[in-house]
PDB file of C-alpha atoms in Angstrom:
ATOM      1  CA  MET A 140      33.275  47.120  30.110  1.00 46.00           C
ATOM      2  CA  ALA A 141      31.904  49.012  33.358  1.00 48.00           C
ATOM      3  CA  SER A 142      28.283  50.124  34.482  1.00 48.00           C
ATOM      4  CA  ARG A 143      27.138  52.375  36.795  1.00 50.00           C
ATOM      5  CA  THR A 144      26.038  50.816  40.041  1.00 51.00           C
ATOM      6  CA  SER A 145      26.816  50.860  43.871  1.00 50.00           C
ATOM      7  CA  PRO A 146      28.597  48.166  45.709  1.00 53.00           C
ATOM      8  CA  PRO A 147      26.958  46.545  48.795  1.00 49.00           C
ATOM      9  CA  SER A 148      28.065  48.467  51.969  1.00 46.00           C
ATOM     10  CA  SER A 149      28.163  45.393  54.376  1.00 40.00           C
ATOM     11  CA  ASP A 150      31.389  43.862  55.012  1.00 41.00           C
ATOM     12  CA  ALA A 151      31.463  40.847  57.341  1.00 38.00           C
ATOM     13  CA  GLY A 152      34.057  39.470  59.842  1.00 39.00           C
ATOM     14  CA  THR A 153      35.309  35.861  59.589  1.00 42.00           C
ATOM     15  CA  ARG A 154      35.951  33.258  62.003  1.00 51.00           C
ATOM     16  CA  GLU A 155      38.342  30.109  61.255  1.00 73.00           C
ATOM     17  CA  ARG A 156      36.494  27.042  60.020  1.00 86.00           C
ATOM     18  CA  SER A 157      37.871  23.554  60.393  1.00 91.00           C
ATOM     19  CA  ILE A 158      38.423  21.418  57.427  1.00 95.00           C
ATOM     20  CA  LEU A 159      39.423  17.591  57.285  1.00 96.00           C
ATOM     21  CA  ILE A 160      40.987  16.311  53.836  1.00 96.00           C
ATOM     22  CA  VAL A 161      41.107  12.920  52.989  1.00 95.00           C
ATOM     23  CA  GLU A 162      43.507  12.328  49.825  1.00 95.00           C
ATOM     24  CA  ASP A 163      45.680   9.683  49.453  1.00 93.00           C
ATOM     25  CA  GLU A 164      48.013  11.357  46.798  1.00 92.00           C
ATOM     26  CA  ASP A 165      50.764  13.135  49.004  1.00 93.00           C
ATOM     27  CA  PRO A 166      51.451  16.054  46.413  1.00 91.00           C
ATOM     28  CA  ILE A 167      47.509  16.708  45.883  1.00 92.00           C
ATOM     29  CA  ARG A 168      46.785  16.705  49.919  1.00 93.00           C
ATOM     30  CA  GLU A 169      49.710  18.981  51.072  1.00 93.00           C
ATOM     31  CA  LEU A 170      49.298  21.312  47.985  1.00 91.00           C
ATOM     32  CA  VAL A 171      45.539  21.614  49.112  1.00 93.00           C
ATOM     33  CA  ALA A 172      46.374  21.845  52.837  1.00 93.00           C
ATOM     34  CA  THR A 173      48.689  24.377  52.424  1.00 90.00           C
ATOM     35  CA  ALA A 174      46.438  26.437  50.206  1.00 89.00           C
ATOM     36  CA  LEU A 175      43.555  26.159  52.509  1.00 91.00           C
ATOM     37  CA  ARG A 176      45.548  27.115  55.597  1.00 89.00           C
ATOM     38  CA  PHE A 177      46.920  30.063  53.608  1.00 84.00           C
ATOM     39  CA  THR A 178      43.215  31.148  52.904  1.00 84.00           C
ATOM     40  CA  GLY A 179      42.773  31.051  56.799  1.00 84.00           C
ATOM     41  CA  PHE A 180      40.903  27.560  57.283  1.00 90.00           C
ATOM     42  CA  SER A 181      42.093  25.166  60.125  1.00 90.00           C
ATOM     43  CA  VAL A 182      42.830  21.805  58.285  1.00 94.00           C
ATOM     44  CA  THR A 183      43.401  18.377  59.370  1.00 94.00           C
ATOM     45  CA  ALA A 184      44.721  15.587  56.645  1.00 94.00           C
ATOM     46  CA  SER A 185      44.534  12.213  56.363  1.00 94.00           C
ATOM     47  CA  ALA A 186      45.785   9.847  53.719  1.00 93.00           C
ATOM     48  CA  SER A 187      43.540   6.799  54.407  1.00 92.00           C
ATOM     49  CA  GLY A 188      39.772   6.142  54.719  1.00 91.00           C
ATOM     50  CA  ARG A 189      39.911   4.068  57.790  1.00 90.00           C
ATOM     51  CA  GLU A 190      41.961   6.747  59.395  1.00 91.00           C
ATOM     52  CA  ALA A 191      39.653   9.311  58.198  1.00 91.00           C
ATOM     53  CA  LEU A 192      36.656   7.758  59.468  1.00 89.00           C
ATOM     54  CA  GLY A 193      38.070   7.738  62.949  1.00 87.00           C
ATOM     55  CA  VAL A 194      38.989  11.348  62.974  1.00 90.00           C
ATOM     56  CA  ALA A 195      35.628  12.556  61.543  1.00 90.00           C
ATOM     57  CA  ARG A 196      33.848  10.497  64.168  1.00 84.00           C
ATOM     58  CA  ASN A 197      35.910  11.766  67.092  1.00 80.00           C
ATOM     59  CA  GLY A 198      36.529  15.304  65.850  1.00 81.00           C
ATOM     60  CA  THR A 199      34.206  18.349  64.905  1.00 84.00           C
ATOM     61  CA  PHE A 200      34.798  19.789  61.319  1.00 90.00           C
ATOM     62  CA  ASP A 201      32.932  22.447  59.294  1.00 91.00           C
ATOM     63  CA  LEU A 202      33.514  20.628  56.155  1.00 95.00           C
ATOM     64  CA  LEU A 203      35.109  17.210  54.733  1.00 96.00           C
ATOM     65  CA  LEU A 204      37.026  17.289  51.318  1.00 96.00           C
ATOM     66  CA  LEU A 205      36.795  13.515  50.581  1.00 94.00           C
ATOM     67  CA  ASP A 206      38.913  11.684  47.729  1.00 93.00           C
ATOM     68  CA  VAL A 207      36.763   9.143  46.269  1.00 89.00           C
ATOM     69  CA  ASN A 208      39.283   6.670  45.023  1.00 88.00           C
ATOM     70  CA  LEU A 209      41.058   5.805  48.538  1.00 91.00           C
ATOM     71  CA  PRO A 210      42.739   2.316  48.649  1.00 88.00           C
ATOM     72  CA  ASP A 211      40.956   1.212  51.522  1.00 89.00           C
ATOM     73  CA  ILE A 212      37.453   2.891  52.060  1.00 88.00           C
ATOM     74  CA  ASP A 213      36.375   5.025  49.334  1.00 88.00           C
ATOM     75  CA  GLY A 214      34.967   8.567  49.795  1.00 89.00           C
ATOM     76  CA  PHE A 215      31.314   7.650  49.244  1.00 89.00           C
ATOM     77  CA  THR A 216      31.657   4.633  51.809  1.00 90.00           C
ATOM     78  CA  ILE A 217      32.959   7.270  54.190  1.00 91.00           C
ATOM     79  CA  CYS A 218      30.211   9.544  53.812  1.00 90.00           C
ATOM     80  CA  ARG A 219      27.320   7.043  53.908  1.00 88.00           C
ATOM     81  CA  LYS A 220      28.805   5.701  57.216  1.00 88.00           C
ATOM     82  CA  LEU A 221      28.972   9.285  58.930  1.00 89.00           C
ATOM     83  CA  ARG A 222      25.694   9.695  57.630  1.00 85.00           C
ATOM     84  CA  ALA A 223      24.458   6.768  59.431  1.00 78.00           C
ATOM     85  CA  ASP A 224      26.061   7.940  62.492  1.00 76.00           C
ATOM     86  CA  GLY A 225      23.849  10.792  62.169  1.00 76.00           C
ATOM     87  CA  ASN A 226      26.787  13.111  61.435  1.00 85.00           C
ATOM     88  CA  GLN A 227      25.492  15.973  58.872  1.00 87.00           C
ATOM     89  CA  VAL A 228      28.906  17.545  58.284  1.00 91.00           C
ATOM     90  CA  PRO A 229      29.020  18.980  54.747  1.00 93.00           C
ATOM     91  CA  VAL A 230      31.041  16.978  52.358  1.00 94.00           C
ATOM     92  CA  ILE A 231      32.702  17.743  48.961  1.00 94.00           C
ATOM     93  CA  TYR A 232      33.825  14.945  46.884  1.00 92.00           C
ATOM     94  CA  LEU A 233      37.505  15.466  45.117  1.00 90.00           C
ATOM     95  CA  THR A 234      37.088  12.660  42.024  1.00 85.00           C
ATOM     96  CA  ALA A 235      38.513  11.884  38.766  1.00 81.00           C
ATOM     97  CA  ARG A 236      35.282  10.407  37.882  1.00 70.00           C
ATOM     98  CA  ASP A 237      32.880  12.160  35.862  1.00 67.00           C
ATOM     99  CA  ASP A 238      30.104   9.281  35.333  1.00 66.00           C
ATOM    100  CA  PRO A 239      26.653  10.400  36.087  1.00 66.00           C
ATOM    101  CA  THR A 240      26.177   7.014  37.748  1.00 67.00           C
ATOM    102  CA  ASP A 241      29.018   7.381  40.119  1.00 64.00           C
ATOM    103  CA  LEU A 242      28.053  10.928  40.955  1.00 65.00           C
ATOM    104  CA  ARG A 243      24.311  10.099  41.606  1.00 70.00           C
ATOM    105  CA  ALA A 244      25.808   7.543  44.084  1.00 66.00           C
ATOM    106  CA  GLY A 245      27.662  10.044  45.761  1.00 65.00           C
ATOM    107  CA  PHE A 246      24.956  12.477  46.364  1.00 69.00           C
ATOM    108  CA  THR A 247      22.470  10.057  47.267  1.00 69.00           C
ATOM    109  CA  GLY A 248      24.887   8.886  49.615  1.00 71.00           C
ATOM    110  CA  GLY A 249      24.751  12.203  51.469  1.00 81.00           C
ATOM    111  CA  GLY A 250      27.453  14.157  49.408  1.00 85.00           C
ATOM    112  CA  ASP A 251      26.779  18.160  49.011  1.00 88.00           C
ATOM    113  CA  ASP A 252      29.207  18.983  45.926  1.00 89.00           C
ATOM    114  CA  TYR A 253      31.855  17.668  43.991  1.00 87.00           C
ATOM    115  CA  ILE A 254      35.217  18.806  41.923  1.00 88.00           C
ATOM    116  CA  THR A 255      36.535  16.950  39.087  1.00 86.00           C
ATOM    117  CA  LYS A 256      40.413  16.515  39.139  1.00 87.00           C
ATOM    118  CA  PRO A 257      42.492  18.497  38.202  1.00 85.00           C
ATOM    119  CA  PHE A 258      40.978  21.395  39.577  1.00 87.00           C
ATOM    120  CA  SER A 259      42.102  25.148  40.429  1.00 87.00           C
ATOM    121  CA  LEU A 260      42.511  25.887  44.135  1.00 88.00           C
ATOM    122  CA  GLU A 261      40.217  28.969  43.631  1.00 86.00           C
ATOM    123  CA  GLU A 262      37.675  26.934  42.434  1.00 88.00           C
ATOM    124  CA  LEU A 263      37.867  24.786  45.417  1.00 92.00           C
ATOM    125  CA  VAL A 264      37.843  27.522  47.788  1.00 90.00           C
ATOM    126  CA  LEU A 265      34.773  29.081  46.167  1.00 89.00           C
ATOM    127  CA  ARG A 266      32.911  25.888  46.259  1.00 90.00           C
ATOM    128  CA  ILE A 267      34.000  25.289  49.857  1.00 93.00           C
ATOM    129  CA  GLU A 268      32.485  28.792  50.814  1.00 90.00           C
ATOM    130  CA  ALA A 269      29.420  28.057  48.835  1.00 89.00           C
ATOM    131  CA  VAL A 270      28.700  24.825  50.506  1.00 91.00           C
ATOM    132  CA  LEU A 271      29.422  26.663  54.173  1.00 90.00           C
ATOM    133  CA  ARG A 272      26.666  29.273  53.212  1.00 86.00           C
ATOM    134  CA  ARG A 273      24.393  26.456  52.003  1.00 85.00           C
ATOM    135  CA  SER A 274      24.599  24.594  55.121  1.00 80.00           C
ATOM    136  CA  GLY A 275      25.133  27.298  57.681  1.00 74.00           C
ATOM    137  CA  THR A 276      28.198  25.679  59.483  1.00 59.00           C
ATOM    138  CA  GLY A 277      30.554  28.264  58.481  1.00 50.00           C
ATOM    139  CA  GLY A 278      29.469  31.190  60.641  1.00 45.00           C
ATOM    140  CA  VAL A 279      29.676  34.476  59.421  1.00 41.00           C
ATOM    141  CA  GLU A 280      32.150  34.906  56.560  1.00 46.00           C
ATOM    142  CA  ARG A 281      33.475  37.654  54.383  1.00 53.00           C
ATOM    143  CA  THR A 282      31.787  38.064  51.160  1.00 68.00           C
ATOM    144  CA  ARG A 283      32.826  41.287  49.957  1.00 79.00           C
ATOM    145  CA  LEU A 284      37.075  42.182  49.437  1.00 85.00           C
ATOM    146  CA  VAL A 285      38.034  45.837  49.498  1.00 87.00           C
ATOM    147  CA  CYS A 286      41.142  47.510  48.595  1.00 89.00           C
ATOM    148  CA  ASP A 287      40.699  51.441  48.320  1.00 87.00           C
ATOM    149  CA  ASP A 288      37.693  51.953  45.857  1.00 88.00           C
ATOM    150  CA  LEU A 289      37.863  48.605  44.338  1.00 91.00           C
ATOM    151  CA  ALA A 290      35.313  46.055  45.805  1.00 90.00           C
ATOM    152  CA  LEU A 291      34.718  42.234  44.902  1.00 90.00           C
ATOM    153  CA  ASP A 292      31.567  40.555  45.926  1.00 86.00           C
ATOM    154  CA  THR A 293      32.453  36.605  46.406  1.00 79.00           C
ATOM    155  CA  GLU A 294      28.631  35.484  46.504  1.00 74.00           C
ATOM    156  CA  SER A 295      27.396  37.598  43.445  1.00 79.00           C
ATOM    157  CA  TYR A 296      30.489  37.486  41.201  1.00 83.00           C
ATOM    158  CA  ARG A 297      30.500  41.036  41.116  1.00 89.00           C
ATOM    159  CA  VAL A 298      33.333  43.675  41.113  1.00 93.00           C
ATOM    160  CA  TRP A 299      33.072  47.558  41.186  1.00 91.00           C
ATOM    161  CA  ARG A 300      35.785  50.526  41.163  1.00 91.00           C
ATOM    162  CA  GLY A 301      33.973  53.176  42.997  1.00 87.00           C
ATOM    163  CA  GLU A 302      30.408  53.343  41.407  1.00 84.00           C
ATOM    164  CA  ASP A 303      31.451  51.902  38.515  1.00 88.00           C
ATOM    165  CA  GLU A 304      30.837  48.181  37.978  1.00 92.00           C
ATOM    166  CA  ILE A 305      33.357  46.060  35.894  1.00 93.00           C
ATOM    167  CA  MET A 306      32.865  43.035  33.980  1.00 94.00           C
ATOM    168  CA  LEU A 307      35.332  40.424  34.544  1.00 93.00           C
ATOM    169  CA  SER A 308      36.049  37.100  32.863  1.00 91.00           C
ATOM    170  CA  PRO A 309      36.112  33.919  35.354  1.00 87.00           C
ATOM    171  CA  THR A 310      39.931  33.686  35.272  1.00 87.00           C
ATOM    172  CA  GLU A 311      40.278  37.365  35.852  1.00 92.00           C
ATOM    173  CA  PHE A 312      37.453  37.135  38.791  1.00 91.00           C
ATOM    174  CA  ARG A 313      39.630  34.305  40.470  1.00 88.00           C
ATOM    175  CA  LEU A 314      42.836  36.114  40.088  1.00 91.00           C
ATOM    176  CA  LEU A 315      41.721  39.550  41.764  1.00 93.00           C
ATOM    177  CA  ARG A 316      40.002  37.604  44.319  1.00 88.00           C
ATOM    178  CA  TYR A 317      43.230  35.470  45.057  1.00 87.00           C
ATOM    179  CA  LEU A 318      45.139  39.103  45.079  1.00 91.00           C
ATOM    180  CA  LEU A 319      42.658  40.541  47.447  1.00 90.00           C
ATOM    181  CA  LEU A 320      42.450  37.833  49.945  1.00 83.00           C
ATOM    182  CA  ASN A 321      46.268  38.469  49.957  1.00 84.00           C
ATOM    183  CA  ARG A 322      46.109  42.133  50.137  1.00 85.00           C
ATOM    184  CA  ASP A 323      49.492  43.795  51.072  1.00 86.00           C
ATOM    185  CA  ARG A 324      51.003  40.282  50.697  1.00 87.00           C
ATOM    186  CA  VAL A 325      53.493  39.447  47.729  1.00 90.00           C
ATOM    187  CA  VAL A 326      52.173  36.257  45.850  1.00 87.00           C
ATOM    188  CA  SER A 327      54.292  34.677  43.218  1.00 88.00           C
ATOM    189  CA  LYS A 328      53.691  33.303  39.756  1.00 87.00           C
ATOM    190  CA  ASN A 329      53.736  29.979  40.940  1.00 83.00           C
ATOM    191  CA  GLN A 330      51.319  30.663  43.726  1.00 82.00           C
ATOM    192  CA  ILE A 331      48.883  32.138  41.105  1.00 85.00           C
ATOM    193  CA  LEU A 332      49.239  29.325  38.886  1.00 82.00           C
ATOM    194  CA  ASP A 333      48.391  26.917  41.590  1.00 77.00           C
ATOM    195  CA  HIS A 334      45.361  28.734  42.978  1.00 77.00           C
ATOM    196  CA  VAL A 335      43.806  30.674  39.935  1.00 82.00           C
ATOM    197  CA  TRP A 336      44.482  27.871  37.026  1.00 77.00           C
ATOM    198  CA  ASP A 337      45.049  24.235  38.632  1.00 61.00           C
ATOM    199  CA  TYR A 338      47.733  22.350  40.139  1.00 56.00           C
ATOM    200  CA  GLU A 339      48.406  20.430  36.650  1.00 55.00           C
ATOM    201  CA  PHE A 340      48.681  23.383  34.655  1.00 59.00           C
ATOM    202  CA  VAL A 341      51.700  22.915  31.923  1.00 57.00           C
ATOM    203  CA  GLY A 342      51.283  25.896  29.793  1.00 63.00           C
ATOM    204  CA  ASP A 343      53.069  29.049  29.582  1.00 71.00           C
ATOM    205  CA  PRO A 344      53.737  30.769  32.863  1.00 72.00           C
ATOM    206  CA  SER A 345      53.649  34.129  31.060  1.00 83.00           C
ATOM    207  CA  ALA A 346      49.925  33.510  31.072  1.00 87.00           C
ATOM    208  CA  VAL A 347      50.031  35.249  34.634  1.00 90.00           C
ATOM    209  CA  GLU A 348      51.569  38.379  33.240  1.00 91.00           C
ATOM    210  CA  THR A 349      49.208  38.509  30.467  1.00 92.00           C
ATOM    211  CA  TYR A 350      46.021  38.138  33.096  1.00 93.00           C
ATOM    212  CA  ILE A 351      47.758  40.844  35.300  1.00 94.00           C
ATOM    213  CA  SER A 352      47.951  43.191  32.113  1.00 94.00           C
ATOM    214  CA  TYR A 353      44.193  42.226  31.610  1.00 94.00           C
ATOM    215  CA  LEU A 354      43.141  43.032  34.996  1.00 95.00           C
ATOM    216  CA  ARG A 355      44.957  46.176  35.437  1.00 94.00           C
ATOM    217  CA  ARG A 356      43.342  47.592  32.109  1.00 94.00           C
ATOM    218  CA  LYS A 357      39.789  46.605  33.291  1.00 94.00           C
ATOM    219  CA  ILE A 358      40.072  48.196  36.743  1.00 94.00           C
ATOM    220  CA  GLY A 359      41.654  51.195  35.512  1.00 92.00           C
ATOM    221  CA  ASP A 360      45.335  50.504  36.870  1.00 90.00           C
ATOM    222  CA  ARG A 361      47.425  51.180  33.747  1.00 86.00           C
ATOM    223  CA  ASP A 362      50.041  52.532  35.935  1.00 88.00           C
ATOM    224  CA  ALA A 363      50.224  49.795  38.120  1.00 88.00           C
ATOM    225  CA  GLN A 364      49.618  51.721  41.424  1.00 88.00           C
ATOM    226  CA  LEU A 365      47.117  49.106  42.636  1.00 92.00           C
ATOM    227  CA  ILE A 366      48.249  45.917  41.471  1.00 94.00           C
ATOM    228  CA  ARG A 367      52.348  46.272  42.038  1.00 93.00           C
ATOM    229  CA  THR A 368      54.770  44.095  40.562  1.00 92.00           C
ATOM    230  CA  VAL A 369      57.877  43.446  43.163  1.00 90.00           C
ATOM    231  CA  ARG A 370      60.638  42.339  40.691  1.00 88.00           C
ATOM    232  CA  GLY A 371      62.063  39.052  41.398  1.00 84.00           C
ATOM    233  CA  PHE A 372      59.357  37.912  43.766  1.00 87.00           C
ATOM    234  CA  GLY A 373      55.853  38.713  42.270  1.00 91.00           C
ATOM    235  CA  TYR A 374      52.593  40.511  42.577  1.00 93.00           C
ATOM    236  CA  ALA A 375      50.620  42.344  45.407  1.00 93.00           C
ATOM    237  CA  ILE A 376      47.632  44.428  45.370  1.00 92.00           C
ATOM    238  CA  GLN A 377      47.806  47.293  47.731  1.00 85.00           C
ATOM    239  CA  SER A 378      47.103  50.646  49.174  1.00 76.00           C
ATOM    240  CA  GLY A 379      49.294  52.802  51.395  1.00 51.00           C
ATOM    241  CA  GLN A 380      52.770  51.336  52.125  1.00 41.00           C
ATOM    242  CA  PRO A 381      54.427  48.971  49.535  1.00 41.00           C
ATOM    243  CA  ALA A 382      54.119  45.174  50.636  1.00 38.00           C
ATOM    244  CA  GLN A 383      57.116  43.272  51.297  1.00 39.00           C
ATOM    245  CA  PRO A 384      58.003  39.918  50.174  1.00 38.00           C
ATOM    246  CA  THR A 385      57.750  37.313  52.457  1.00 36.00           C
ATOM    247  CA  GLN A 386      59.801  33.731  53.017  1.00 36.00           C
ATOM    248  CA  ALA A 387      56.542  31.910  51.521  1.00 35.00           C
ATOM    249  CA  THR A 388      56.451  34.074  48.425  1.00 34.00           C
ATOM    250  CA  GLN A 389      60.415  34.385  47.660  1.00 32.00           C
ATOM    251  CA  GLY A 390      60.650  31.498  44.859  1.00 34.00           C
ATOM    252  CA  GLY A 391      58.616  33.280  42.250  1.00 38.00           C
ATOM    253  CA  GLU A 392      59.311  35.967  39.573  1.00 37.00           C
ATOM    254  CA  ALA A 393      57.468  38.720  38.048  1.00 39.00           C
ATOM    255  CA  GLY A 394      57.693  39.947  34.504  1.00 38.00           C
TER     256      GLY A 394
END
């Protein structure tokens, strides 16, 4: 479904923003760190609360991702200690807890947002960008992603093709945003599943093909000239010359 309206005309630049990730589970920490670096953030990672507290006190970060259930010092305590030091760096909690009492403790201790495990990496990036916007610590960032006459606004969650506004589901929006962030780069099915769904996704990988098909239909790309299938590697959104697969994306397949 599309409606006639014009997309915003401004397109801001970006600067590299610094994030400290504190997570004791190695697979989650490494996956999140890799994904955020891939998105354009500078990332420092720590596996323990005590180490992270020292790193945060001695470094300068735009945002902290704090796991709540750390084995030594929990994330709530780290945040309270930093606030007591006068450090107002924005904090997002990574938590398996959803009890309102626990969440209230986190926010009253100075937290800015939380995300419940398991989470999609794309949702995490959106939350990070929202907190950075609210805090004003992230500098000027890109809110409008463009490829030819296709435009996506990350702040208003709106999409246009030319002057026609396109209505997308949340999953379709996250998928299109991920493709646009990686414009002219081939991304594999596994990368898409990790970023658009969540890292514990155990469903049918063919969901990627299904949603690519939905997206092509909605943006008027039935001949796959905008969202291209790169056989044996994955998908790429592009204009101009065909995108080339890179070493980081060669493990995936496309249907």
